[in-house]
mmCIF file with all atom_site columns, C-alpha atoms in Angstrom:
data_model
loop_
_atom_site.group_PDB
_atom_site.id
_atom_site.type_symbol
_atom_site.label_atom_id
_atom_site.label_alt_id
_atom_site.label_comp_id
_atom_site.label_asym_id
_atom_site.label_entity_id
_atom_site.label_seq_id
_atom_site.pdbx_PDB_ins_code
_atom_site.Cartn_x
_atom_site.Cartn_y
_atom_site.Cartn_z
_atom_site.occupancy
_atom_site.B_iso_or_equiv
_atom_site.pdbx_formal_charge
_atom_site.auth_seq_id
_atom_site.auth_comp_id
_atom_site.auth_asym_id
_atom_site.auth_atom_id
_atom_site.pdbx_PDB_model_num
ATOM 1   C CA . MET A 1 1   ? -19.165 -15.646 -58.393 1.00 0.00 ? 1   MET A CA 1
ATOM 2   C CA . ILE A 1 2   ? -21.604 -13.040 -57.105 1.00 0.00 ? 2   ILE A CA 1
ATOM 3   C CA . LEU A 1 3   ? -25.139 -13.706 -58.254 1.00 0.00 ? 3   LEU A CA 1
ATOM 4   C CA . ASP A 1 4   ? -25.888 -11.018 -60.819 1.00 0.00 ? 4   ASP A CA 1
ATOM 5   C CA . GLY A 1 5   ? -29.687 -11.046 -60.842 1.00 0.00 ? 5   GLY A CA 1
ATOM 6   C CA . GLY A 1 6   ? -29.828 -11.506 -64.609 1.00 0.00 ? 6   GLY A CA 1
ATOM 7   C CA . PRO A 1 7   ? -32.923 -12.253 -66.676 1.00 0.00 ? 7   PRO A CA 1
ATOM 8   C CA . GLU A 1 8   ? -35.301 -14.765 -65.135 1.00 0.00 ? 8   GLU A CA 1
ATOM 9   C CA . ALA A 1 9   ? -36.583 -17.813 -66.983 1.00 0.00 ? 9   ALA A CA 1
ATOM 10  C CA . ASP A 1 10  ? -39.633 -17.087 -69.136 1.00 0.00 ? 10  ASP A CA 1
ATOM 11  C CA . ILE A 1 11  ? -42.035 -19.878 -68.208 1.00 0.00 ? 11  ILE A CA 1
ATOM 12  C CA . PRO A 1 12  ? -45.329 -19.955 -70.141 1.00 0.00 ? 12  PRO A CA 1
ATOM 13  C CA . GLY A 1 13  ? -48.445 -19.548 -68.009 1.00 0.00 ? 13  GLY A CA 1
ATOM 14  C CA . ARG A 1 14  ? -46.569 -18.138 -65.045 1.00 0.00 ? 14  ARG A CA 1
ATOM 15  C CA . VAL A 1 15  ? -46.586 -14.554 -63.877 1.00 0.00 ? 15  VAL A CA 1
ATOM 16  C CA . PRO A 1 16  ? -42.988 -13.303 -64.162 1.00 0.00 ? 16  PRO A CA 1
ATOM 17  C CA . VAL A 1 17  ? -41.166 -13.436 -60.836 1.00 0.00 ? 17  VAL A CA 1
ATOM 18  C CA . GLY A 1 18  ? -40.283 -9.765  -61.196 1.00 0.00 ? 18  GLY A CA 1
ATOM 19  C CA . ASP A 1 19  ? -43.980 -8.933  -60.858 1.00 0.00 ? 19  ASP A CA 1
ATOM 20  C CA . SER A 1 20  ? -44.113 -10.907 -57.601 1.00 0.00 ? 20  SER A CA 1
ATOM 21  C CA . LEU A 1 21  ? -41.620 -8.533  -55.999 1.00 0.00 ? 21  LEU A CA 1
ATOM 22  C CA . THR A 1 22  ? -44.364 -5.917  -55.478 1.00 0.00 ? 22  THR A CA 1
ATOM 23  C CA . HIS A 1 23  ? -46.769 -8.388  -53.884 1.00 0.00 ? 23  HIS A CA 1
ATOM 24  C CA . PRO A 1 24  ? -47.694 -7.838  -50.196 1.00 0.00 ? 24  PRO A CA 1
ATOM 25  C CA . LEU A 1 25  ? -46.075 -11.172 -49.319 1.00 0.00 ? 25  LEU A CA 1
ATOM 26  C CA . ALA A 1 26  ? -42.790 -9.940  -50.796 1.00 0.00 ? 26  ALA A CA 1
ATOM 27  C CA . GLU A 1 27  ? -43.026 -6.913  -48.510 1.00 0.00 ? 27  GLU A CA 1
ATOM 28  C CA . VAL A 1 28  ? -43.546 -9.161  -45.478 1.00 0.00 ? 28  VAL A CA 1
ATOM 29  C CA . LEU A 1 29  ? -40.591 -11.348 -46.445 1.00 0.00 ? 29  LEU A CA 1
ATOM 30  C CA . ASP A 1 30  ? -38.378 -8.331  -47.089 1.00 0.00 ? 30  ASP A CA 1
ATOM 31  C CA . GLY A 1 31  ? -39.177 -7.041  -43.619 1.00 0.00 ? 31  GLY A CA 1
ATOM 32  C CA . VAL A 1 32  ? -38.448 -10.377 -41.952 1.00 0.00 ? 32  VAL A CA 1
ATOM 33  C CA . GLY A 1 33  ? -35.182 -10.554 -43.873 1.00 0.00 ? 33  GLY A CA 1
ATOM 34  C CA . ARG A 1 34  ? -34.239 -7.250  -42.228 1.00 0.00 ? 34  ARG A CA 1
ATOM 35  C CA . GLY A 1 35  ? -35.277 -8.535  -38.800 1.00 0.00 ? 35  GLY A CA 1
ATOM 36  C CA . GLU A 1 36  ? -38.598 -6.659  -38.836 1.00 0.00 ? 36  GLU A CA 1
ATOM 37  C CA . TYR A 1 37  ? -41.271 -9.198  -37.936 1.00 0.00 ? 37  TYR A CA 1
ATOM 38  C CA . PRO A 1 38  ? -45.057 -8.879  -38.243 1.00 0.00 ? 38  PRO A CA 1
ATOM 39  C CA . ASP A 1 39  ? -46.845 -7.996  -35.022 1.00 0.00 ? 39  ASP A CA 1
ATOM 40  C CA . ALA A 1 40  ? -47.378 -11.113 -32.908 1.00 0.00 ? 40  ALA A CA 1
ATOM 41  C CA . ASP A 1 41  ? -51.060 -10.276 -32.528 1.00 0.00 ? 41  ASP A CA 1
ATOM 42  C CA . GLY A 1 42  ? -52.495 -13.649 -33.479 1.00 0.00 ? 42  GLY A CA 1
ATOM 43  C CA . SER A 1 43  ? -53.782 -12.382 -36.814 1.00 0.00 ? 43  SER A CA 1
ATOM 44  C CA . VAL A 1 44  ? -53.959 -14.237 -40.133 1.00 0.00 ? 44  VAL A CA 1
ATOM 45  C CA . ARG A 1 45  ? -53.518 -12.378 -43.420 1.00 0.00 ? 45  ARG A CA 1
ATOM 46  C CA . VAL A 1 46  ? -55.183 -13.921 -46.459 1.00 0.00 ? 46  VAL A CA 1
ATOM 47  C CA . LEU A 1 47  ? -53.582 -12.762 -49.715 1.00 0.00 ? 47  LEU A CA 1
ATOM 48  C CA . ARG A 1 48  ? -53.939 -13.665 -53.352 1.00 0.00 ? 48  ARG A CA 1
ATOM 49  C CA . GLN A 1 49  ? -51.105 -15.743 -54.822 1.00 0.00 ? 49  GLN A CA 1
ATOM 50  C CA . PRO A 1 50  ? -48.028 -13.814 -55.941 1.00 0.00 ? 50  PRO A CA 1
ATOM 51  C CA . ASN A 1 51  ? -48.111 -15.818 -59.198 1.00 0.00 ? 51  ASN A CA 1
ATOM 52  C CA . ASP A 1 52  ? -49.505 -19.040 -60.626 1.00 0.00 ? 52  ASP A CA 1
ATOM 53  C CA . ARG A 1 53  ? -46.823 -21.128 -58.930 1.00 0.00 ? 53  ARG A CA 1
ATOM 54  C CA . ASP A 1 54  ? -46.637 -19.865 -55.350 1.00 0.00 ? 54  ASP A CA 1
ATOM 55  C CA . CYS A 1 55  ? -49.444 -20.974 -53.028 1.00 0.00 ? 55  CYS A CA 1
ATOM 56  C CA . GLY A 1 56  ? -49.270 -21.837 -49.342 1.00 0.00 ? 56  GLY A CA 1
ATOM 57  C CA . VAL A 1 57  ? -49.081 -20.738 -45.733 1.00 0.00 ? 57  VAL A CA 1
ATOM 58  C CA . ILE A 1 58  ? -46.274 -19.122 -43.780 1.00 0.00 ? 58  ILE A CA 1
ATOM 59  C CA . ALA A 1 59  ? -46.420 -18.878 -39.990 1.00 0.00 ? 59  ALA A CA 1
ATOM 60  C CA . PHE A 1 60  ? -44.297 -16.450 -38.023 1.00 0.00 ? 60  PHE A CA 1
ATOM 61  C CA . THR A 1 61  ? -44.487 -15.926 -34.262 1.00 0.00 ? 61  THR A CA 1
ATOM 62  C CA . GLY A 1 62  ? -48.117 -15.035 -33.557 1.00 0.00 ? 62  GLY A CA 1
ATOM 63  C CA . HIS A 1 63  ? -48.828 -14.105 -37.184 1.00 0.00 ? 63  HIS A CA 1
ATOM 64  C CA . SER A 1 64  ? -49.657 -16.194 -40.254 1.00 0.00 ? 64  SER A CA 1
ATOM 65  C CA . VAL A 1 65  ? -50.011 -15.454 -43.951 1.00 0.00 ? 65  VAL A CA 1
ATOM 66  C CA . VAL A 1 66  ? -52.166 -17.538 -46.283 1.00 0.00 ? 66  VAL A CA 1
ATOM 67  C CA . PHE A 1 67  ? -51.352 -16.860 -49.930 1.00 0.00 ? 67  PHE A CA 1
ATOM 68  C CA . ALA A 1 68  ? -53.860 -18.678 -52.098 1.00 0.00 ? 68  ALA A CA 1
ATOM 69  C CA . ASP A 1 69  ? -56.492 -17.700 -54.623 1.00 0.00 ? 69  ASP A CA 1
ATOM 70  C CA . VAL A 1 70  ? -59.405 -18.457 -52.291 1.00 0.00 ? 70  VAL A CA 1
ATOM 71  C CA . ASP A 1 71  ? -62.188 -16.401 -50.720 1.00 0.00 ? 71  ASP A CA 1
ATOM 72  C CA . PRO A 1 72  ? -60.703 -14.775 -47.584 1.00 0.00 ? 72  PRO A CA 1
ATOM 73  C CA . ALA A 1 73  ? -64.030 -15.193 -45.758 1.00 0.00 ? 73  ALA A CA 1
ATOM 74  C CA . TRP A 1 74  ? -63.963 -18.937 -46.507 1.00 0.00 ? 74  TRP A CA 1
ATOM 75  C CA . ALA A 1 75  ? -60.423 -19.246 -45.170 1.00 0.00 ? 75  ALA A CA 1
ATOM 76  C CA . ARG A 1 76  ? -61.110 -17.253 -42.019 1.00 0.00 ? 76  ARG A CA 1
ATOM 77  C CA . GLY A 1 77  ? -64.226 -19.300 -41.346 1.00 0.00 ? 77  GLY A CA 1
ATOM 78  C CA . LEU A 1 78  ? -62.050 -22.393 -40.961 1.00 0.00 ? 78  LEU A CA 1
ATOM 79  C CA . LEU A 1 79  ? -59.525 -20.813 -38.587 1.00 0.00 ? 79  LEU A CA 1
ATOM 80  C CA . PRO A 1 80  ? -60.404 -20.636 -34.868 1.00 0.00 ? 80  PRO A CA 1
ATOM 81  C CA . GLY A 1 81  ? -59.400 -17.266 -33.475 1.00 0.00 ? 81  GLY A CA 1
ATOM 82  C CA . ASP A 1 82  ? -57.830 -18.803 -30.372 1.00 0.00 ? 82  ASP A CA 1
ATOM 83  C CA . ASP A 1 83  ? -55.581 -21.345 -32.130 1.00 0.00 ? 83  ASP A CA 1
ATOM 84  C CA . LEU A 1 84  ? -52.348 -19.818 -33.431 1.00 0.00 ? 84  LEU A CA 1
ATOM 85  C CA . SER A 1 85  ? -51.267 -23.142 -34.931 1.00 0.00 ? 85  SER A CA 1
ATOM 86  C CA . ALA A 1 86  ? -54.457 -23.657 -36.961 1.00 0.00 ? 86  ALA A CA 1
ATOM 87  C CA . PRO A 1 87  ? -53.170 -22.318 -40.327 1.00 0.00 ? 87  PRO A CA 1
ATOM 88  C CA . LEU A 1 88  ? -50.516 -25.057 -40.462 1.00 0.00 ? 88  LEU A CA 1
ATOM 89  C CA . ASN A 1 89  ? -52.579 -27.829 -38.913 1.00 0.00 ? 89  ASN A CA 1
ATOM 90  C CA . PRO A 1 90  ? -53.941 -30.741 -41.011 1.00 0.00 ? 90  PRO A CA 1
ATOM 91  C CA . PRO A 1 91  ? -57.639 -29.692 -40.993 1.00 0.00 ? 91  PRO A CA 1
ATOM 92  C CA . PHE A 1 92  ? -56.997 -26.317 -42.611 1.00 0.00 ? 92  PHE A CA 1
ATOM 93  C CA . LEU A 1 93  ? -54.263 -27.541 -44.949 1.00 0.00 ? 93  LEU A CA 1
ATOM 94  C CA . SER A 1 94  ? -56.483 -30.415 -46.091 1.00 0.00 ? 94  SER A CA 1
ATOM 95  C CA . ALA A 1 95  ? -59.338 -28.000 -46.792 1.00 0.00 ? 95  ALA A CA 1
ATOM 96  C CA . LEU A 1 96  ? -56.949 -25.752 -48.699 1.00 0.00 ? 96  LEU A CA 1
ATOM 97  C CA . GLU A 1 97  ? -55.756 -28.734 -50.751 1.00 0.00 ? 97  GLU A CA 1
ATOM 98  C CA . LYS A 1 98  ? -59.316 -29.579 -51.727 1.00 0.00 ? 98  LYS A CA 1
ATOM 99  C CA . ARG A 1 99  ? -60.194 -25.962 -52.496 1.00 0.00 ? 99  ARG A CA 1
ATOM 100 C CA . THR A 1 100 ? -57.158 -25.338 -54.699 1.00 0.00 ? 100 THR A CA 1
ATOM 101 C CA . GLY A 1 101 ? -56.730 -28.793 -56.225 1.00 0.00 ? 101 GLY A CA 1
ATOM 102 C CA . ARG A 1 102 ? -53.146 -28.857 -54.964 1.00 0.00 ? 102 ARG A CA 1
ATOM 103 C CA . SER A 1 103 ? -51.173 -30.944 -52.477 1.00 0.00 ? 103 SER A CA 1
ATOM 104 C CA . VAL A 1 104 ? -49.110 -29.893 -49.477 1.00 0.00 ? 104 VAL A CA 1
ATOM 105 C CA . ASN A 1 105 ? -45.468 -30.528 -50.271 1.00 0.00 ? 105 ASN A CA 1
ATOM 106 C CA . ASN A 1 106 ? -44.227 -30.489 -46.662 1.00 0.00 ? 106 ASN A CA 1
ATOM 107 C CA . VAL A 1 107 ? -44.344 -28.353 -43.528 1.00 0.00 ? 107 VAL A CA 1
ATOM 108 C CA . ASP A 1 108 ? -40.853 -26.898 -43.384 1.00 0.00 ? 108 ASP A CA 1
ATOM 109 C CA . MET A 1 109 ? -38.765 -24.821 -41.048 1.00 0.00 ? 109 MET A CA 1
ATOM 110 C CA . LEU A 1 110 ? -38.067 -21.448 -42.686 1.00 0.00 ? 110 LEU A CA 1
ATOM 111 C CA . VAL A 1 111 ? -34.617 -19.891 -42.176 1.00 0.00 ? 111 VAL A CA 1
ATOM 112 C CA . VAL A 1 112 ? -32.911 -16.806 -43.577 1.00 0.00 ? 112 VAL A CA 1
ATOM 113 C CA . ALA A 1 113 ? -29.410 -15.322 -43.712 1.00 0.00 ? 113 ALA A CA 1
ATOM 114 C CA . GLY A 1 114 ? -27.679 -12.284 -45.149 1.00 0.00 ? 114 GLY A CA 1
ATOM 115 C CA . PRO A 1 115 ? -24.750 -12.073 -47.577 1.00 0.00 ? 115 PRO A CA 1
ATOM 116 C CA . LEU A 1 116 ? -21.108 -12.629 -46.691 1.00 0.00 ? 116 LEU A CA 1
ATOM 117 C CA . ALA A 1 117 ? -18.113 -10.908 -48.259 1.00 0.00 ? 117 ALA A CA 1
ATOM 118 C CA . GLY A 1 118 ? -15.092 -12.667 -49.698 1.00 0.00 ? 118 GLY A CA 1
ATOM 119 C CA . PRO A 1 119 ? -14.692 -16.031 -51.408 1.00 0.00 ? 119 PRO A CA 1
ATOM 120 C CA . PRO A 1 120 ? -16.792 -19.090 -50.494 1.00 0.00 ? 120 PRO A CA 1
ATOM 121 C CA . PRO A 1 121 ? -15.275 -21.551 -47.994 1.00 0.00 ? 121 PRO A CA 1
ATOM 122 C CA . VAL A 1 122 ? -15.214 -24.314 -50.624 1.00 0.00 ? 122 VAL A CA 1
ATOM 123 C CA . SER A 1 123 ? -14.018 -24.421 -54.213 1.00 0.00 ? 123 SER A CA 1
ATOM 124 C CA . LEU A 1 124 ? -17.012 -24.177 -56.559 1.00 0.00 ? 124 LEU A CA 1
ATOM 125 C CA . THR A 1 125 ? -17.537 -24.702 -60.285 1.00 0.00 ? 125 THR A CA 1
ATOM 126 C CA . GLU A 1 126 ? -20.744 -23.432 -61.862 1.00 0.00 ? 126 GLU A CA 1
ATOM 127 C CA . LEU A 1 127 ? -22.633 -26.024 -63.891 1.00 0.00 ? 127 LEU A CA 1
ATOM 128 C CA . ALA A 1 128 ? -23.932 -24.747 -67.222 1.00 0.00 ? 128 ALA A CA 1
ATOM 129 C CA . ASP A 1 129 ? -26.273 -27.673 -67.926 1.00 0.00 ? 129 ASP A CA 1
ATOM 130 C CA . PRO A 1 130 ? -26.793 -29.601 -64.692 1.00 0.00 ? 130 PRO A CA 1
ATOM 131 C CA . ASP A 1 131 ? -28.589 -32.945 -64.675 1.00 0.00 ? 131 ASP A CA 1
ATOM 132 C CA . HIS A 1 132 ? -29.089 -33.764 -61.016 1.00 0.00 ? 132 HIS A CA 1
ATOM 133 C CA . PRO A 1 133 ? -32.324 -34.940 -59.322 1.00 0.00 ? 133 PRO A CA 1
ATOM 134 C CA . ARG A 1 134 ? -32.203 -32.056 -56.836 1.00 0.00 ? 134 ARG A CA 1
ATOM 135 C CA . VAL A 1 135 ? -31.671 -29.576 -59.670 1.00 0.00 ? 135 VAL A CA 1
ATOM 136 C CA . ARG A 1 136 ? -34.514 -30.975 -61.780 1.00 0.00 ? 136 ARG A CA 1
ATOM 137 C CA . ARG A 1 137 ? -36.806 -30.622 -58.777 1.00 0.00 ? 137 ARG A CA 1
ATOM 138 C CA . ALA A 1 138 ? -35.580 -27.090 -58.058 1.00 0.00 ? 138 ALA A CA 1
ATOM 139 C CA . VAL A 1 139 ? -36.437 -25.721 -61.473 1.00 0.00 ? 139 VAL A CA 1
ATOM 140 C CA . ARG A 1 140 ? -40.073 -26.736 -60.947 1.00 0.00 ? 140 ARG A CA 1
ATOM 141 C CA . HIS A 1 141 ? -40.267 -24.490 -57.874 1.00 0.00 ? 141 HIS A CA 1
ATOM 142 C CA . ARG A 1 142 ? -37.813 -21.676 -58.631 1.00 0.00 ? 142 ARG A CA 1
ATOM 143 C CA . ASP A 1 143 ? -36.827 -19.371 -61.464 1.00 0.00 ? 143 ASP A CA 1
ATOM 144 C CA . GLY A 1 144 ? -33.365 -18.322 -62.577 1.00 0.00 ? 144 GLY A CA 1
ATOM 145 C CA . VAL A 1 145 ? -31.774 -21.367 -60.925 1.00 0.00 ? 145 VAL A CA 1
ATOM 146 C CA . ARG A 1 146 ? -27.966 -21.442 -60.884 1.00 0.00 ? 146 ARG A CA 1
ATOM 147 C CA . VAL A 1 147 ? -25.980 -24.397 -59.621 1.00 0.00 ? 147 VAL A CA 1
ATOM 148 C CA . TRP A 1 148 ? -22.407 -24.857 -58.406 1.00 0.00 ? 148 TRP A CA 1
ATOM 149 C CA . ARG A 1 149 ? -20.573 -28.111 -57.825 1.00 0.00 ? 149 ARG A CA 1
ATOM 150 C CA . ALA A 1 150 ? -18.057 -28.704 -55.046 1.00 0.00 ? 150 ALA A CA 1
ATOM 151 C CA . GLU A 1 151 ? -16.194 -31.888 -54.322 1.00 0.00 ? 151 GLU A CA 1
ATOM 152 C CA . GLY A 1 152 ? -18.848 -33.992 -52.650 1.00 0.00 ? 152 GLY A CA 1
ATOM 153 C CA . GLY A 1 153 ? -21.912 -31.805 -53.150 1.00 0.00 ? 153 GLY A CA 1
ATOM 154 C CA . ILE A 1 154 ? -23.826 -29.029 -54.858 1.00 0.00 ? 154 ILE A CA 1
ATOM 155 C CA . VAL A 1 155 ? -25.311 -25.670 -53.894 1.00 0.00 ? 155 VAL A CA 1
ATOM 156 C CA . LEU A 1 156 ? -28.047 -23.974 -55.885 1.00 0.00 ? 156 LEU A CA 1
ATOM 157 C CA . LEU A 1 157 ? -29.696 -20.569 -55.765 1.00 0.00 ? 157 LEU A CA 1
ATOM 158 C CA . GLY A 1 158 ? -32.859 -19.341 -57.455 1.00 0.00 ? 158 GLY A CA 1
ATOM 159 C CA . ARG A 1 159 ? -35.903 -17.142 -57.022 1.00 0.00 ? 159 ARG A CA 1
ATOM 160 C CA . GLY A 1 160 ? -38.715 -18.887 -55.194 1.00 0.00 ? 160 GLY A CA 1
ATOM 161 C CA . VAL A 1 161 ? -41.751 -17.743 -53.212 1.00 0.00 ? 161 VAL A CA 1
ATOM 162 C CA . ALA A 1 162 ? -42.720 -14.152 -54.091 1.00 0.00 ? 162 ALA A CA 1
ATOM 163 C CA . GLY A 1 163 ? -39.378 -13.694 -55.830 1.00 0.00 ? 163 GLY A CA 1
ATOM 164 C CA . ARG A 1 164 ? -37.216 -14.289 -52.764 1.00 0.00 ? 164 ARG A CA 1
ATOM 165 C CA . TRP A 1 165 ? -33.749 -15.830 -53.219 1.00 0.00 ? 165 TRP A CA 1
ATOM 166 C CA . GLU A 1 166 ? -33.697 -19.445 -52.034 1.00 0.00 ? 166 GLU A CA 1
ATOM 167 C CA . ILE A 1 167 ? -30.847 -21.879 -51.446 1.00 0.00 ? 167 ILE A CA 1
ATOM 168 C CA . ALA A 1 168 ? -30.659 -25.652 -51.409 1.00 0.00 ? 168 ALA A CA 1
ATOM 169 C CA . VAL A 1 169 ? -27.659 -27.906 -50.881 1.00 0.00 ? 169 VAL A CA 1
ATOM 170 C CA . GLU A 1 170 ? -27.047 -31.591 -51.491 1.00 0.00 ? 170 GLU A CA 1
ATOM 171 C CA . VAL A 1 171 ? -24.189 -33.635 -50.059 1.00 0.00 ? 171 VAL A CA 1
ATOM 172 C CA . ASP A 1 172 ? -23.128 -36.873 -51.743 1.00 0.00 ? 172 ASP A CA 1
ATOM 173 C CA . PRO A 1 173 ? -23.522 -39.947 -49.507 1.00 0.00 ? 173 PRO A CA 1
ATOM 174 C CA . GLY A 1 174 ? -19.789 -40.601 -49.153 1.00 0.00 ? 174 GLY A CA 1
ATOM 175 C CA . TYR A 1 175 ? -19.154 -37.052 -47.905 1.00 0.00 ? 175 TYR A CA 1
ATOM 176 C CA . ARG A 1 176 ? -21.822 -36.819 -45.231 1.00 0.00 ? 176 ARG A CA 1
ATOM 177 C CA . GLY A 1 177 ? -20.960 -36.267 -41.599 1.00 0.00 ? 177 GLY A CA 1
ATOM 178 C CA . ARG A 1 178 ? -17.906 -34.100 -42.405 1.00 0.00 ? 178 ARG A CA 1
ATOM 179 C CA . GLY A 1 179 ? -19.436 -30.620 -42.180 1.00 0.00 ? 179 GLY A CA 1
ATOM 180 C CA . LEU A 1 180 ? -19.676 -30.146 -45.941 1.00 0.00 ? 180 LEU A CA 1
ATOM 181 C CA . GLY A 1 181 ? -23.376 -29.275 -45.767 1.00 0.00 ? 181 GLY A CA 1
ATOM 182 C CA . ALA A 1 182 ? -22.647 -26.316 -43.490 1.00 0.00 ? 182 ALA A CA 1
ATOM 183 C CA . ARG A 1 183 ? -19.819 -25.132 -45.767 1.00 0.00 ? 183 ARG A CA 1
ATOM 184 C CA . LEU A 1 184 ? -22.066 -25.336 -48.819 1.00 0.00 ? 184 LEU A CA 1
ATOM 185 C CA . ALA A 1 185 ? -24.839 -23.443 -47.031 1.00 0.00 ? 185 ALA A CA 1
ATOM 186 C CA . ARG A 1 186 ? -22.337 -20.753 -46.042 1.00 0.00 ? 186 ARG A CA 1
ATOM 187 C CA . ALA A 1 187 ? -20.968 -20.696 -49.596 1.00 0.00 ? 187 ALA A CA 1
ATOM 188 C CA . GLY A 1 188 ? -24.402 -19.690 -50.832 1.00 0.00 ? 188 GLY A CA 1
ATOM 189 C CA . ARG A 1 189 ? -24.232 -16.578 -48.673 1.00 0.00 ? 189 ARG A CA 1
ATOM 190 C CA . HIS A 1 190 ? -20.977 -15.592 -50.395 1.00 0.00 ? 190 HIS A CA 1
ATOM 191 C CA . LEU A 1 191 ? -22.666 -15.881 -53.799 1.00 0.00 ? 191 LEU A CA 1
ATOM 192 C CA . LEU A 1 192 ? -25.247 -13.201 -52.994 1.00 0.00 ? 192 LEU A CA 1
ATOM 193 C CA . GLY A 1 193 ? -24.978 -9.552  -53.922 1.00 0.00 ? 193 GLY A CA 1
ATOM 194 C CA . GLU A 1 194 ? -24.808 -6.838  -51.281 1.00 0.00 ? 194 GLU A CA 1
ATOM 195 C CA . GLY A 1 195 ? -28.108 -6.160  -49.557 1.00 0.00 ? 195 GLY A CA 1
ATOM 196 C CA . ARG A 1 196 ? -29.695 -9.504  -50.460 1.00 0.00 ? 196 ARG A CA 1
ATOM 197 C CA . VAL A 1 197 ? -30.839 -12.224 -48.105 1.00 0.00 ? 197 VAL A CA 1
ATOM 198 C CA . VAL A 1 198 ? -31.324 -15.890 -48.887 1.00 0.00 ? 198 VAL A CA 1
ATOM 199 C CA . TRP A 1 199 ? -33.986 -18.258 -47.580 1.00 0.00 ? 199 TRP A CA 1
ATOM 200 C CA . ALA A 1 200 ? -34.068 -22.011 -47.061 1.00 0.00 ? 200 ALA A CA 1
ATOM 201 C CA . GLN A 1 201 ? -36.893 -24.425 -46.338 1.00 0.00 ? 201 GLN A CA 1
ATOM 202 C CA . ILE A 1 202 ? -35.821 -27.401 -44.226 1.00 0.00 ? 202 ILE A CA 1
ATOM 203 C CA . ALA A 1 203 ? -37.811 -30.479 -43.237 1.00 0.00 ? 203 ALA A CA 1
ATOM 204 C CA . PRO A 1 204 ? -37.663 -30.402 -39.404 1.00 0.00 ? 204 PRO A CA 1
ATOM 205 C CA . GLY A 1 205 ? -37.015 -34.139 -39.300 1.00 0.00 ? 205 GLY A CA 1
ATOM 206 C CA . ASN A 1 206 ? -33.868 -33.689 -41.379 1.00 0.00 ? 206 ASN A CA 1
ATOM 207 C CA . ALA A 1 207 ? -31.768 -32.935 -38.313 1.00 0.00 ? 207 ALA A CA 1
ATOM 208 C CA . ALA A 1 208 ? -28.487 -33.002 -40.235 1.00 0.00 ? 208 ALA A CA 1
ATOM 209 C CA . SER A 1 209 ? -29.735 -30.270 -42.579 1.00 0.00 ? 209 SER A CA 1
ATOM 210 C CA . VAL A 1 210 ? -31.106 -28.217 -39.685 1.00 0.00 ? 210 VAL A CA 1
ATOM 211 C CA . ARG A 1 211 ? -27.728 -28.376 -37.937 1.00 0.00 ? 211 ARG A CA 1
ATOM 212 C CA . ALA A 1 212 ? -25.889 -27.492 -41.153 1.00 0.00 ? 212 ALA A CA 1
ATOM 213 C CA . PHE A 1 213 ? -27.903 -24.349 -41.840 1.00 0.00 ? 213 PHE A CA 1
ATOM 214 C CA . LEU A 1 214 ? -27.797 -23.184 -38.239 1.00 0.00 ? 214 LEU A CA 1
ATOM 215 C CA . SER A 1 215 ? -24.030 -23.706 -38.240 1.00 0.00 ? 215 SER A CA 1
ATOM 216 C CA . ALA A 1 216 ? -23.838 -21.638 -41.457 1.00 0.00 ? 216 ALA A CA 1
ATOM 217 C CA . GLY A 1 217 ? -25.444 -18.681 -39.685 1.00 0.00 ? 217 GLY A CA 1
ATOM 218 C CA . PHE A 1 218 ? -29.055 -19.031 -40.832 1.00 0.00 ? 218 PHE A CA 1
ATOM 219 C CA . THR A 1 219 ? -31.756 -17.825 -38.433 1.00 0.00 ? 219 THR A CA 1
ATOM 220 C CA . PRO A 1 220 ? -35.073 -19.693 -37.957 1.00 0.00 ? 220 PRO A CA 1
ATOM 221 C CA . VAL A 1 221 ? -37.937 -17.262 -38.571 1.00 0.00 ? 221 VAL A CA 1
ATOM 222 C CA . GLY A 1 222 ? -41.025 -19.395 -39.115 1.00 0.00 ? 222 GLY A CA 1
ATOM 223 C CA . ALA A 1 223 ? -42.624 -22.411 -40.749 1.00 0.00 ? 223 ALA A CA 1
ATOM 224 C CA . GLU A 1 224 ? -44.026 -22.864 -44.230 1.00 0.00 ? 224 GLU A CA 1
ATOM 225 C CA . ALA A 1 225 ? -46.278 -25.217 -46.163 1.00 0.00 ? 225 ALA A CA 1
ATOM 226 C CA . LEU A 1 226 ? -46.330 -24.857 -49.939 1.00 0.00 ? 226 LEU A CA 1
ATOM 227 C CA . LEU A 1 227 ? -49.166 -26.282 -52.015 1.00 0.00 ? 227 LEU A CA 1
ATOM 228 C CA . VAL A 1 228 ? -48.044 -27.581 -55.377 1.00 0.00 ? 228 VAL A CA 1
ATOM 229 C CA . PRO A 1 229 ? -49.752 -29.268 -58.312 1.00 0.00 ? 229 PRO A CA 1
ATOM 230 C CA . ALA A 1 230 ? -50.088 -32.989 -57.658 1.00 0.00 ? 230 ALA A CA 1
ATOM 231 C CA . ALA A 1 231 ? -47.636 -33.781 -60.463 1.00 0.00 ? 231 ALA A CA 1
ATOM 232 C CA . ASP A 1 232 ? -44.904 -31.833 -58.624 1.00 0.00 ? 232 ASP A CA 1
ATOM 233 C CA . VAL A 1 233 ? -45.175 -33.630 -55.284 1.00 0.00 ? 233 VAL A CA 1
#
C-alpha cells in the first residue's frame, strides 16, 4: 500500500507537476518538511507560479512567500514592511484576486508529517474509480490522486502545491466523534514511501479536523491561501 510515485496525470494546459519540483517554492517546502524553516526576518518572497494551477500565499513564522504571476514590485508596494500579517490579510488578498482574476479558496492552517512504517491503523481498500464529492474536488487541485476507503470514511493522497504530497480525509456523518479522522490521517502517513512528507491544509474553524491531524502527529508550520479559478471555488 506504499505510494509508488507512478506517472502523474497529464492535464492539458498545465505544467507537469514533475517540473514544479525544481521550483524555488518546492525547495522552501522541502526544507520545512525537514524542519528547516526560512529565517524569521520579516521578509516576503515573491515568486512566479510553479505551474498554471498553483497560485497563492504561504506564511511561515516571520517569513511569507507569494507565488503568483504578478510584478514583484507591485506586490511589495502593497505590503507594509512592519506588518508581518499583511500577505494573508484581506486587503492584499483582495488585490491579488483582482490582479490574477482568481478567488481565494480559504485561509488554511498548514500542517506536515513524515512517513510511518508498518500497516495503517485501519483496514483500507483502494478505489479504482471513485465517485465522491471530496474526490471530485481533489482532482481539480491535485495530480496523481489515489483514494482508499475505510469503514466510515476515506483518505486520499495526491500531488498538490509545487508537487508536494497532500492528504485529505473525510469521515461519514454516522462515524464522527469516534476518532476515525485521526486514524485516517495517520493511515496516510503509512501510505508514504521512505523519505517523503505529507501536507494538509485545514480550515482553522474546523476544530474537529484540527484535533484529528494533531492527534495523528502532524505539526503546524504555517498558514496558506490558495487562489483558484472562480469555477473551482
